[in-house]
PDB file of C-alpha atoms in Angstrom:
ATOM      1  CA  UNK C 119       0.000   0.000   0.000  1.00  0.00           C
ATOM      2  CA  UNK C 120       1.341   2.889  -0.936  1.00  0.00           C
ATOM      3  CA  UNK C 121       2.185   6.369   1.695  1.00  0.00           C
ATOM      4  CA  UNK C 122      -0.686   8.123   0.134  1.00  0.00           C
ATOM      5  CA  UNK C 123      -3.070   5.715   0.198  1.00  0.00           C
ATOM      6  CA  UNK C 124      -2.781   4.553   3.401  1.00  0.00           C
ATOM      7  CA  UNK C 125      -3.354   8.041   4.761  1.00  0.00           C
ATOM      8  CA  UNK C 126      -6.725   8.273   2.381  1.00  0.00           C
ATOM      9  CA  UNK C 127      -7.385   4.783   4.293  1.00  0.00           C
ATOM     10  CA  UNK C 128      -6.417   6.245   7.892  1.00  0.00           C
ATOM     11  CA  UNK C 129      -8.128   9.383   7.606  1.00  0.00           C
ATOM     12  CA  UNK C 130     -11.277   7.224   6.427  1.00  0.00           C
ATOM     13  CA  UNK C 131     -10.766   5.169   9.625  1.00  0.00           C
ATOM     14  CA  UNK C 132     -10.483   7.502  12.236  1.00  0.00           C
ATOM     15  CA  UNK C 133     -12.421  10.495  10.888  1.00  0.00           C
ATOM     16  CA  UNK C 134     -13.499  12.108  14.070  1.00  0.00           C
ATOM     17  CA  UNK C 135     -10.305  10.708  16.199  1.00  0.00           C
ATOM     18  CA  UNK C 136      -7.866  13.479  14.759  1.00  0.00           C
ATOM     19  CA  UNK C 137      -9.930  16.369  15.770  1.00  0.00           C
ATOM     20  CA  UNK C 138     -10.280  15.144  19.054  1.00  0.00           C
ATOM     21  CA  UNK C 139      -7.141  13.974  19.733  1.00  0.00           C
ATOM     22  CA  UNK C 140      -6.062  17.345  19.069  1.00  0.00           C
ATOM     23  CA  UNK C 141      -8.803  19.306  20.699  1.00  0.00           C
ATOM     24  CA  UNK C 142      -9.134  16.976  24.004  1.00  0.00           C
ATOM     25  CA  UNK C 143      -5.775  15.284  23.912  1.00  0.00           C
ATOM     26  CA  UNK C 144      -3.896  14.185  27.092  1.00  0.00           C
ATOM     27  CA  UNK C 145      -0.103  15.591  27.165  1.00  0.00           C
ATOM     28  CA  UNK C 146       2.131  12.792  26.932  1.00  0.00           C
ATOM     29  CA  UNK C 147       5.575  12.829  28.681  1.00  0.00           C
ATOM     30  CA  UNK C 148       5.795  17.257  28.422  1.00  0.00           C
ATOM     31  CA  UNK C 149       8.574  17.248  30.916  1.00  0.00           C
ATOM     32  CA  UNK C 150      10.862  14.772  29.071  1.00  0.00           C
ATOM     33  CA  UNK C 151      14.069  15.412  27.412  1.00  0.00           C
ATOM     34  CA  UNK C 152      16.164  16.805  31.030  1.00  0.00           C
ATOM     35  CA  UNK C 153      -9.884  -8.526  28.854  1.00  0.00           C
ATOM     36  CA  UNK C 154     -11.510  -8.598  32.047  1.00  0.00           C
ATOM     37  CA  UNK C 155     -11.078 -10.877  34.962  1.00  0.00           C
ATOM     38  CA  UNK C 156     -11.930 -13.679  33.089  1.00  0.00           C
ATOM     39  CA  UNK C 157      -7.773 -13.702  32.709  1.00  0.00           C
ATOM     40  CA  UNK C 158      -6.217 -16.479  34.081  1.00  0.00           C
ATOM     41  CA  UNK C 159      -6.128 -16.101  38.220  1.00  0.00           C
ATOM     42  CA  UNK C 160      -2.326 -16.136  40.113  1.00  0.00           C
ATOM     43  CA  UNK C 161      -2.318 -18.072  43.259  1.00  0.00           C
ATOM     44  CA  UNK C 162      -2.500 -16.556  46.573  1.00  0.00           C
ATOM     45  CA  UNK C 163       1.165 -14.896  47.922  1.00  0.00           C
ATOM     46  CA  UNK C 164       1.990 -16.329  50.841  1.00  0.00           C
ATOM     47  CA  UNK C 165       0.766 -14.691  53.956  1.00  0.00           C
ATOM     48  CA  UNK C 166       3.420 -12.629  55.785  1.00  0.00           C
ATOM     49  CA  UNK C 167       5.600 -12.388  52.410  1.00  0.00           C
ATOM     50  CA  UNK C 168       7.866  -9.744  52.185  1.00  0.00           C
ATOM     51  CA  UNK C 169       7.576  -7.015  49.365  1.00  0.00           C
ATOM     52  CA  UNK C 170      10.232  -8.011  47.160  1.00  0.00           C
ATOM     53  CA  UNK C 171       9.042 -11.936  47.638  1.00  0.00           C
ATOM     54  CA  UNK C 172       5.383 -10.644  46.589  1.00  0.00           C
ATOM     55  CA  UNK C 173       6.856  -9.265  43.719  1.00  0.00           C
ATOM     56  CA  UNK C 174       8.696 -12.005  42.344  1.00  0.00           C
ATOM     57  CA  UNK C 175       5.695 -14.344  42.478  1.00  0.00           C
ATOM     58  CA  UNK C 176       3.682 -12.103  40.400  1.00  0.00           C
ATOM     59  CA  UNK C 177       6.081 -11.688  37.973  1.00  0.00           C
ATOM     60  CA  UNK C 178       6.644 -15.638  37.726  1.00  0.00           C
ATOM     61  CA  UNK C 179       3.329 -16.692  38.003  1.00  0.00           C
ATOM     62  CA  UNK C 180       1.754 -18.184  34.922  1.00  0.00           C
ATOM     63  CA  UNK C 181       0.876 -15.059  32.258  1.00  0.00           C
ATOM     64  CA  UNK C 182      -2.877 -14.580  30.860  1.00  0.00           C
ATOM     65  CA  UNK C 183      -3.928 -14.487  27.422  1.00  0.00           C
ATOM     66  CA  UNK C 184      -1.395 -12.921  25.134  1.00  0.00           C
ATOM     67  CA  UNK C 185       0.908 -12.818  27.779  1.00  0.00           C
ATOM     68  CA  UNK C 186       3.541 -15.834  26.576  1.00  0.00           C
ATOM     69  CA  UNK C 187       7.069 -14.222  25.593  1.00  0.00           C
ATOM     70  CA  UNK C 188       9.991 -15.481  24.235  1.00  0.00           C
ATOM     71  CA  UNK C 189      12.928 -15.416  26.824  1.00  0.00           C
ATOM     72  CA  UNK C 190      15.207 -12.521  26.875  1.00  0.00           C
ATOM     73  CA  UNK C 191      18.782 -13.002  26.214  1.00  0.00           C
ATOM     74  CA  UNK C 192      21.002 -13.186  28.795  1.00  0.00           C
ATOM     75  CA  UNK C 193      23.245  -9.851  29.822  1.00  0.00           C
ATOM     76  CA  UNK C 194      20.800  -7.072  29.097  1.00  0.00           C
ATOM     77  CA  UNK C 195      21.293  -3.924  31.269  1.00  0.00           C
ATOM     78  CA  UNK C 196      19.126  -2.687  33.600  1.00  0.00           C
ATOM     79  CA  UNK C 197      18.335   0.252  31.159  1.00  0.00           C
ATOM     80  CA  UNK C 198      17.861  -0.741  27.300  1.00  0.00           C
ATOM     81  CA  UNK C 199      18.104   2.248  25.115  1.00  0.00           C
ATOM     82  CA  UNK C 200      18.147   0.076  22.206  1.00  0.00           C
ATOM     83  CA  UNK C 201      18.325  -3.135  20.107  1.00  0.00           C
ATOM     84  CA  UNK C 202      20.666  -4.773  18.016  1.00  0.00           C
ATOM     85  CA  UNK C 203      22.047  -2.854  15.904  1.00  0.00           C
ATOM     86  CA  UNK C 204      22.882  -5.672  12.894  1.00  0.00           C
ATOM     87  CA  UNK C 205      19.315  -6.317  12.449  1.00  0.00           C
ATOM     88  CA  UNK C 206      16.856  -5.146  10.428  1.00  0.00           C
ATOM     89  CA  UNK C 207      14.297  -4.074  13.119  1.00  0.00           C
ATOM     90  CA  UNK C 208      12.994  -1.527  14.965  1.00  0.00           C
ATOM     91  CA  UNK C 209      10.658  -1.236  18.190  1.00  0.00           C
ATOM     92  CA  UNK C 210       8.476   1.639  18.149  1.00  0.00           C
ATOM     93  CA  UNK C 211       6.680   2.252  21.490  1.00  0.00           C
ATOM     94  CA  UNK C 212       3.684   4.462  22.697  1.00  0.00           C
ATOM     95  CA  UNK C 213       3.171   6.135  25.649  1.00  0.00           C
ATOM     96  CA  UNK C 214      -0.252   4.508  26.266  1.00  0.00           C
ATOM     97  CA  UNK C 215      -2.707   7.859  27.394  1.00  0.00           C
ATOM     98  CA  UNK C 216      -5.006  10.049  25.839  1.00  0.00           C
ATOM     99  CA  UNK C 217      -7.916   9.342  23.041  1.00  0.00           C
ATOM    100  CA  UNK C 218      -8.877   5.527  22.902  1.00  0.00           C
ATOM    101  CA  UNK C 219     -10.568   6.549  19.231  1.00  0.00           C
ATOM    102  CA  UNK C 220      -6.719   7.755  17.947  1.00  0.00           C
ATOM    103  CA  UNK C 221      -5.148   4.828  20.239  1.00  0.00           C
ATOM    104  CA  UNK C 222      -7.374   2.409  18.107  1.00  0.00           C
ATOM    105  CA  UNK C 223      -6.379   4.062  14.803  1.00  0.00           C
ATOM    106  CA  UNK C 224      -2.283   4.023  15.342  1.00  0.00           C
ATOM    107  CA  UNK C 225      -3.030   0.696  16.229  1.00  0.00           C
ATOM    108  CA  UNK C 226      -5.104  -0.487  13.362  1.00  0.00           C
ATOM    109  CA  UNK C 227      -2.264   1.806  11.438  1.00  0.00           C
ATOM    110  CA  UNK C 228      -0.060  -0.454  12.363  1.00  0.00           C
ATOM    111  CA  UNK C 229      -1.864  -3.823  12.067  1.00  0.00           C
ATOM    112  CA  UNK C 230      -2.499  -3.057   8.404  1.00  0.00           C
ATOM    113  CA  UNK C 231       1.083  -2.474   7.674  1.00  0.00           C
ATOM    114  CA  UNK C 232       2.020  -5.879   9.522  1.00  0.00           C
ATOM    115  CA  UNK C 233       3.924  -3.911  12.433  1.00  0.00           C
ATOM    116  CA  UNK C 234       3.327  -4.600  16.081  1.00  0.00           C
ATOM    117  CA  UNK C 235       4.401  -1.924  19.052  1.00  0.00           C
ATOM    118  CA  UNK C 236       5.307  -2.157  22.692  1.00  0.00           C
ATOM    119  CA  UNK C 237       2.189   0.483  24.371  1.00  0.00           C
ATOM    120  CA  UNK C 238       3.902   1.906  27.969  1.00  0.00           C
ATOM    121  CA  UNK C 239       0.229   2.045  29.877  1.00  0.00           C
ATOM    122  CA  UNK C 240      -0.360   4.748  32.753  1.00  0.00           C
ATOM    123  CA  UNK C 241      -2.318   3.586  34.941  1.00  0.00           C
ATOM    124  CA  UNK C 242      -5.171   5.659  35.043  1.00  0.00           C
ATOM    125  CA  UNK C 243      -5.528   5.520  31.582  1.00  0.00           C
ATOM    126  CA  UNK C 244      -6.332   1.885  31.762  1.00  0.00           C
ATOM    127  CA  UNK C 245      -8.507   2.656  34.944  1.00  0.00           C
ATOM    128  CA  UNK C 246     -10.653   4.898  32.234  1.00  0.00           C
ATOM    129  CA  UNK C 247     -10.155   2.663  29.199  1.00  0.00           C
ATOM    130  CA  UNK C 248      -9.851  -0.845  30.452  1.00  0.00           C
ATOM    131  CA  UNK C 249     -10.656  -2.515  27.326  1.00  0.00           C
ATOM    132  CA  UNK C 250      -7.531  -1.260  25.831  1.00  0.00           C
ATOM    133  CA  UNK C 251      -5.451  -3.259  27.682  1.00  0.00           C
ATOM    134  CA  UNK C 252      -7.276  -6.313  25.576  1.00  0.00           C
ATOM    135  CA  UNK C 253      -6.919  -4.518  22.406  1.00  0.00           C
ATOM    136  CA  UNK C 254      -3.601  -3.772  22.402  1.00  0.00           C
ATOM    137  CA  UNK C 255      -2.459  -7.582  23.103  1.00  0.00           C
ATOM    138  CA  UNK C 256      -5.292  -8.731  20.805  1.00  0.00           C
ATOM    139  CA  UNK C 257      -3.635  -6.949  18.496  1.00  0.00           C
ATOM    140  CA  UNK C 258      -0.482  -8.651  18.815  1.00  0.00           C
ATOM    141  CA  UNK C 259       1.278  -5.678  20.311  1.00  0.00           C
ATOM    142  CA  UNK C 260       3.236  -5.342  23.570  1.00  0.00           C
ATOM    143  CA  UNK C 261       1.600  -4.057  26.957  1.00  0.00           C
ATOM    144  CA  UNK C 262       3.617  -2.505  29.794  1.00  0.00           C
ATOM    145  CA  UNK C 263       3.896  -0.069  32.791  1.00  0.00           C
ATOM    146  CA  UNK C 264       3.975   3.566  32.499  1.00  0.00           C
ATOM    147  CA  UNK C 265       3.403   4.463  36.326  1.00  0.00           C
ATOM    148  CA  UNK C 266       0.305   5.330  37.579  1.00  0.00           C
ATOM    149  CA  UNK C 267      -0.330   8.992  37.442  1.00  0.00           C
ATOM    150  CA  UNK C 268       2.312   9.707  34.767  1.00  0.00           C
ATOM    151  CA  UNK C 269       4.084  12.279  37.738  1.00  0.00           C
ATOM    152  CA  UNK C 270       7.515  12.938  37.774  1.00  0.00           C
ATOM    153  CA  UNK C 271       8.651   9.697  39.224  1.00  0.00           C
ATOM    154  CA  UNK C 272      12.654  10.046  39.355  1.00  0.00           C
ATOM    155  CA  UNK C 273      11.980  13.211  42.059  1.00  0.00           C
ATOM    156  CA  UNK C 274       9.639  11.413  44.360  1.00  0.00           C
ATOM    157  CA  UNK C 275      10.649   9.625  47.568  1.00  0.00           C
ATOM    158  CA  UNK C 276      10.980   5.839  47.470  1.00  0.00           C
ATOM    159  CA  UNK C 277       7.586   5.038  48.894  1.00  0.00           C
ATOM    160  CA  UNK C 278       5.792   7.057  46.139  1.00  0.00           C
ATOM    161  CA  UNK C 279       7.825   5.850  43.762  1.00  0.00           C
ATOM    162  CA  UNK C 280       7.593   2.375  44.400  1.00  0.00           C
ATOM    163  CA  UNK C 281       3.610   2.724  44.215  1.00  0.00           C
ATOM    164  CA  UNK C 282       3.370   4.516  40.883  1.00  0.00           C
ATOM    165  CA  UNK C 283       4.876   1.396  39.657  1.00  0.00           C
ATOM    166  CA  UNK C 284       2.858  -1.083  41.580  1.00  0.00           C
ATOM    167  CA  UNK C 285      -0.136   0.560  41.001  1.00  0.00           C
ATOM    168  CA  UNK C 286      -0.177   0.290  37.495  1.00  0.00           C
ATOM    169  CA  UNK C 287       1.039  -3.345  37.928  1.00  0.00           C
ATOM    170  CA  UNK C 288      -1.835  -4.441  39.656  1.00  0.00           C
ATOM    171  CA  UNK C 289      -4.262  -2.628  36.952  1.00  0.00           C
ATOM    172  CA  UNK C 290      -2.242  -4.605  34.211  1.00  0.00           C
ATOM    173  CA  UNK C 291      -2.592  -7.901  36.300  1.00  0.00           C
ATOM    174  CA  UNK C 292      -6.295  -7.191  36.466  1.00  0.00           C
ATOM    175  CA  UNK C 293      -6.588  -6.760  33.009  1.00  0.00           C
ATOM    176  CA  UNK C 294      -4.830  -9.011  31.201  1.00  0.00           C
ATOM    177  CA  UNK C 295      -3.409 -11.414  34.334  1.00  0.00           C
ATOM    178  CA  UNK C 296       0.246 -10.079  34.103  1.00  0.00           C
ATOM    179  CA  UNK C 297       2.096  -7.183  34.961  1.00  0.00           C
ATOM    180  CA  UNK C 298       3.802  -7.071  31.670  1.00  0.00           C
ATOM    181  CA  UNK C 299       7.714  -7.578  30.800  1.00  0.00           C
ATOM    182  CA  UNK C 300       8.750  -3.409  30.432  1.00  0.00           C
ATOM    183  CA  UNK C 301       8.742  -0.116  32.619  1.00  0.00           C
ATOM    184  CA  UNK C 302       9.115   2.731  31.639  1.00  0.00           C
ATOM    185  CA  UNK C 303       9.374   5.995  33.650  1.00  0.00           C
ATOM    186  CA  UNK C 304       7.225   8.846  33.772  1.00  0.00           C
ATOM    187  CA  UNK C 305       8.248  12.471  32.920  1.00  0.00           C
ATOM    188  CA  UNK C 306      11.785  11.211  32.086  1.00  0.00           C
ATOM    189  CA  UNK C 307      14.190   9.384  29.338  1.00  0.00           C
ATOM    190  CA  UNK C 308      15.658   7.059  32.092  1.00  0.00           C
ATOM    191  CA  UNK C 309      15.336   6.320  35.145  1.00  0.00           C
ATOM    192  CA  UNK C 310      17.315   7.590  38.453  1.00  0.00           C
ATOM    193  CA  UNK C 311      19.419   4.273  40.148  1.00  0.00           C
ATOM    194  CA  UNK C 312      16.809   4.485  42.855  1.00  0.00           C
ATOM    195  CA  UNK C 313      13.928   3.877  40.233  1.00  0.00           C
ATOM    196  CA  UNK C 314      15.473   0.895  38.647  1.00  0.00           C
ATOM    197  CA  UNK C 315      16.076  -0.809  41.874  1.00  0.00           C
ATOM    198  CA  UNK C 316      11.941  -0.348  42.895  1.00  0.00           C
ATOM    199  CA  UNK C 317      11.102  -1.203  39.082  1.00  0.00           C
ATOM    200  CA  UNK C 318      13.178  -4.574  39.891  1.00  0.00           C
ATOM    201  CA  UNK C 319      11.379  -4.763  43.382  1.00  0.00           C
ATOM    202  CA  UNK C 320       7.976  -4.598  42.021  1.00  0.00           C
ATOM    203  CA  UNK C 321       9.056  -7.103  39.165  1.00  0.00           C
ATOM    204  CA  UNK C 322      10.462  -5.531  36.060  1.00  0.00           C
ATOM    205  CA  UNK C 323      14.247  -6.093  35.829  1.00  0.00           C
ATOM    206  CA  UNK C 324      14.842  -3.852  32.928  1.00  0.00           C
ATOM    207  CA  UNK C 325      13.750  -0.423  32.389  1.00  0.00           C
ATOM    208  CA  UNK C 326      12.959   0.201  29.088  1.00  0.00           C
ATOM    209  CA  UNK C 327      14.084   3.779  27.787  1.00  0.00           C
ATOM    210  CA  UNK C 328      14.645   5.012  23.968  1.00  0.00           C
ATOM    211  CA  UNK C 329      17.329   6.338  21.734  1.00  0.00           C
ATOM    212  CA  UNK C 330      14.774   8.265  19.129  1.00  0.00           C
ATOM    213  CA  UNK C 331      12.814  10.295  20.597  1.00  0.00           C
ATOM    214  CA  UNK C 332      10.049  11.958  18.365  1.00  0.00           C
ATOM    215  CA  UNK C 333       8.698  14.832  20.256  1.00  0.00           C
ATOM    216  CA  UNK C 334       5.260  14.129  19.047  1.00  0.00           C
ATOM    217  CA  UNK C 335       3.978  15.288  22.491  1.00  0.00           C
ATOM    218  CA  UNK C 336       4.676  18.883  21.508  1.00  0.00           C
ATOM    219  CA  UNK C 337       2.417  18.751  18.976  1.00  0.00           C
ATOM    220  CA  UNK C 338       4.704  19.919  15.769  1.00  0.00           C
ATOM    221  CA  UNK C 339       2.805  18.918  12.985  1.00  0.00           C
ATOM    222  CA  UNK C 340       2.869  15.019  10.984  1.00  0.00           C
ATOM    223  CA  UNK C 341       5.649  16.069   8.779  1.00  0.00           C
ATOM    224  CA  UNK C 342       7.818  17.344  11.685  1.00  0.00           C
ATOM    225  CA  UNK C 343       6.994  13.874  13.623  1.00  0.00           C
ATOM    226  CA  UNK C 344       7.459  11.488  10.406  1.00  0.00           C
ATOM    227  CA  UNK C 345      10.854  13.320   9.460  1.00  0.00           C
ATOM    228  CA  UNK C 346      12.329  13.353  13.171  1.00  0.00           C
ATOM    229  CA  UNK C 347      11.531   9.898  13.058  1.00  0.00           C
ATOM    230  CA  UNK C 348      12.900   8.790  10.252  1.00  0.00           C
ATOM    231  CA  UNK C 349      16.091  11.121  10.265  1.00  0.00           C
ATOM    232  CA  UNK C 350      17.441   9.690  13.264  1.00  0.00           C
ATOM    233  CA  UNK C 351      16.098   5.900  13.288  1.00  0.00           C
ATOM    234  CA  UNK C 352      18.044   2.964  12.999  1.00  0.00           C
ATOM    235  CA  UNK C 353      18.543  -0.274  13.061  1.00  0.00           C
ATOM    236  CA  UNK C 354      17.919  -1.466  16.635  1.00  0.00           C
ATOM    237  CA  UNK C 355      16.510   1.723  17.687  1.00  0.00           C
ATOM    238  CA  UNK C 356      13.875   2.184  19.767  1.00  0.00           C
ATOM    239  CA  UNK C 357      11.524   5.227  19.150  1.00  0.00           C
ATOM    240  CA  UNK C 358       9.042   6.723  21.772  1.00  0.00           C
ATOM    241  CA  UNK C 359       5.715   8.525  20.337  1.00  0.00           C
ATOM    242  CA  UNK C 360       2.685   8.920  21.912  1.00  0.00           C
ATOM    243  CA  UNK C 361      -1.161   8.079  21.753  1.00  0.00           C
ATOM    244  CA  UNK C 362      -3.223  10.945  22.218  1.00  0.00           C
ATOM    245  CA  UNK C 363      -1.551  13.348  19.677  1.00  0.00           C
ATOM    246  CA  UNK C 364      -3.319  14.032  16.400  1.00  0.00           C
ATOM    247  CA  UNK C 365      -0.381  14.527  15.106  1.00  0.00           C
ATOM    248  CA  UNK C 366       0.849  10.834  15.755  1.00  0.00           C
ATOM    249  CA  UNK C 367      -1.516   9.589  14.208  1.00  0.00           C
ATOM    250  CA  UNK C 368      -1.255  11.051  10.865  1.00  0.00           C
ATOM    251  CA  UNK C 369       2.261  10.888  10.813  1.00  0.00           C
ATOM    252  CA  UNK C 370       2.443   6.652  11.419  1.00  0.00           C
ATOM    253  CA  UNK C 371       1.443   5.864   7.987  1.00  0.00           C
ATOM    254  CA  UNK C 372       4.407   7.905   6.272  1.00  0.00           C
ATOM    255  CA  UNK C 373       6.797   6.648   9.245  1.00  0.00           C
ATOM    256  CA  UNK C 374       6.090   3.179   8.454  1.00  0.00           C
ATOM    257  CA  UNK C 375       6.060   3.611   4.648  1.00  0.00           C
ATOM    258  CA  UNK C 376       9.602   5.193   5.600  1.00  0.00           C
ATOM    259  CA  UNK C 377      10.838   2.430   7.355  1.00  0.00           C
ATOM    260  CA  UNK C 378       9.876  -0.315   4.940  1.00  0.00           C
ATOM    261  CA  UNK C 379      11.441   1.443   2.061  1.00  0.00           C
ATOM    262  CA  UNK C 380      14.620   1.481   4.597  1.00  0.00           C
ATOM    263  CA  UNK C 381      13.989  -2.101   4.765  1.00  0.00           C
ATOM    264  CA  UNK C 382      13.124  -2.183   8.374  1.00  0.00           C
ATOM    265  CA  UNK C 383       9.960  -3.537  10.051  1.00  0.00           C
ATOM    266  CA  UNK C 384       8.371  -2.537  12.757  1.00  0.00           C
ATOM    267  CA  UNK C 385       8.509  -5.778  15.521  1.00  0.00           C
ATOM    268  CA  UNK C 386       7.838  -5.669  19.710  1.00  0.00           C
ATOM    269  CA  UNK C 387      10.698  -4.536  22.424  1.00  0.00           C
ATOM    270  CA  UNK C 388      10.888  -8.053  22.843  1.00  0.00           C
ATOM    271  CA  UNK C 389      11.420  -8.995  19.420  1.00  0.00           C
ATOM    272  CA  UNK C 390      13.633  -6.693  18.952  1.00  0.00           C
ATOM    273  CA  UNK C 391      15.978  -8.246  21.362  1.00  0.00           C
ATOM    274  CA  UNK C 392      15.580 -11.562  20.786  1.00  0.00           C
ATOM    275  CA  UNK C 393      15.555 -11.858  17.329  1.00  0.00           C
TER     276      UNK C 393
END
């Protein structure tokens, strides 16, 4: 399909979803740069178990629906910026708040081209939209943790901290009957040495950060997104861009047309790095 007519075929599809988005959009990550219960059930954690010990049992308790991923390789850091970079892939990942009408279109966007994302949920996004936590696995994307509240989370005391990311763990677990394999930060590119140790705490032994960052959250316009994208992409990279941002949304079609012709493809964080 060609660049052009996939965005006759997007704007089609979401019609309504761009002018909202832009009118009634929720900011994504402004201060960077400095399904149902009928998921399968985890058992009980023991009674008296410590907080680290609670979080390792839900993290290796069976997964729900859509939940079954391949194993990471061994010696990742604790902070991946990026994949391989002999491969031909690329991860691209979404900040998972705002519009569920322009959430749905970047994904069907992407379905249609034959990519699949990694979406970083906030929590109270999901607690507003929880059937997007089913869409975005029945999609064959990638689901993970975004904090709660989407506050600054690298300033906040430990305590805090460690419940942004817990919070949103439990909503996930809810959901979909896993907490998801990536964490991301709120409000910042990576995380403070504090944060990564309660993200490993609560279950999530790498944080997952970016090395393209599209500024799509200040709203510059499809052709600024598409060609910040695609200038600094490459192979391995992973690219953060947000839901909620009318601009996203018109700007996917071109970004993935750009890739392809690149000879890239658009796969999950976890693909990325174990392909």
């Amino acid at each position: 399909m060609t660049f052009l007519h996939r965005r006759t075929v997007l704007r089609a599809a979401v019609g309504s979803a761009l002018a909202g988005a832009a009118g009634g959009a929720v900011a994504g990550c402004d201060a960077e740069r400095s399904a149902t219960e009928g998921a399968r059930q985890r058992p009980p954690e023991p009674a008296g178990a410590s907080a680290p010990a609670r979080a390792r049992a839900r993290a290796s308790a069976p997964p729900g629906p859509g939940l079954l991923l391949a194993k990471l390789p061994s010696g990742l850091p604790a902070q991946i910026d990026h994949g391989p970079r002999k491969g031909r892939s690329v991860a691209l990942t979404f900040h998972g708040r705002g519009d569920a009408k322009s959430a749905t279109a970047l994904l069907a966007e992407a379905e249609r081209a034959g990519a699949r994302v990694t979406v970083l949920a906030v929590g109270d996004w999901l607690d507003a939209e929880p059937r997007m936590a089913r869409r975005v696995l029945d999609g064959g994307h990638e689901l993970g943790n975004h904090t709660m509240r989407h506050l600054n989370i690298c300033s906040m005391p430990a305590k805090a901290a460690y419940a942004e990311i817990t919070e949103c763990a439990d909503r996930l677990r809810r959901l979909t009957g896993g907490i998801g394999r990536w964490f991301r930060p709120s409000r910042a590119q990576r995380a403070t040495d504090q944060v990564v140790r309660l993200a490993r705490k609560a279950g999530y032994p790498h944080v997952l950060s970016y090395d393209v960052d599209s500024l799509d959250f200040t709203d510059p316009g499809a052709e600024v997104v598409r060609r910040t994208v695609l200038n600094a992409v490459r192979p391995g990279s992973v690219v953060s861009l947000h839901f909620g941002h009318a601009g996203t949304v018109a700007a996917l079609p071109a970004i993935l047309d750009g890739l392809h012709r690149r000879g890239l493809r658009a796969v999950t964080t976890t693909e990325l790095l174990t392909r």
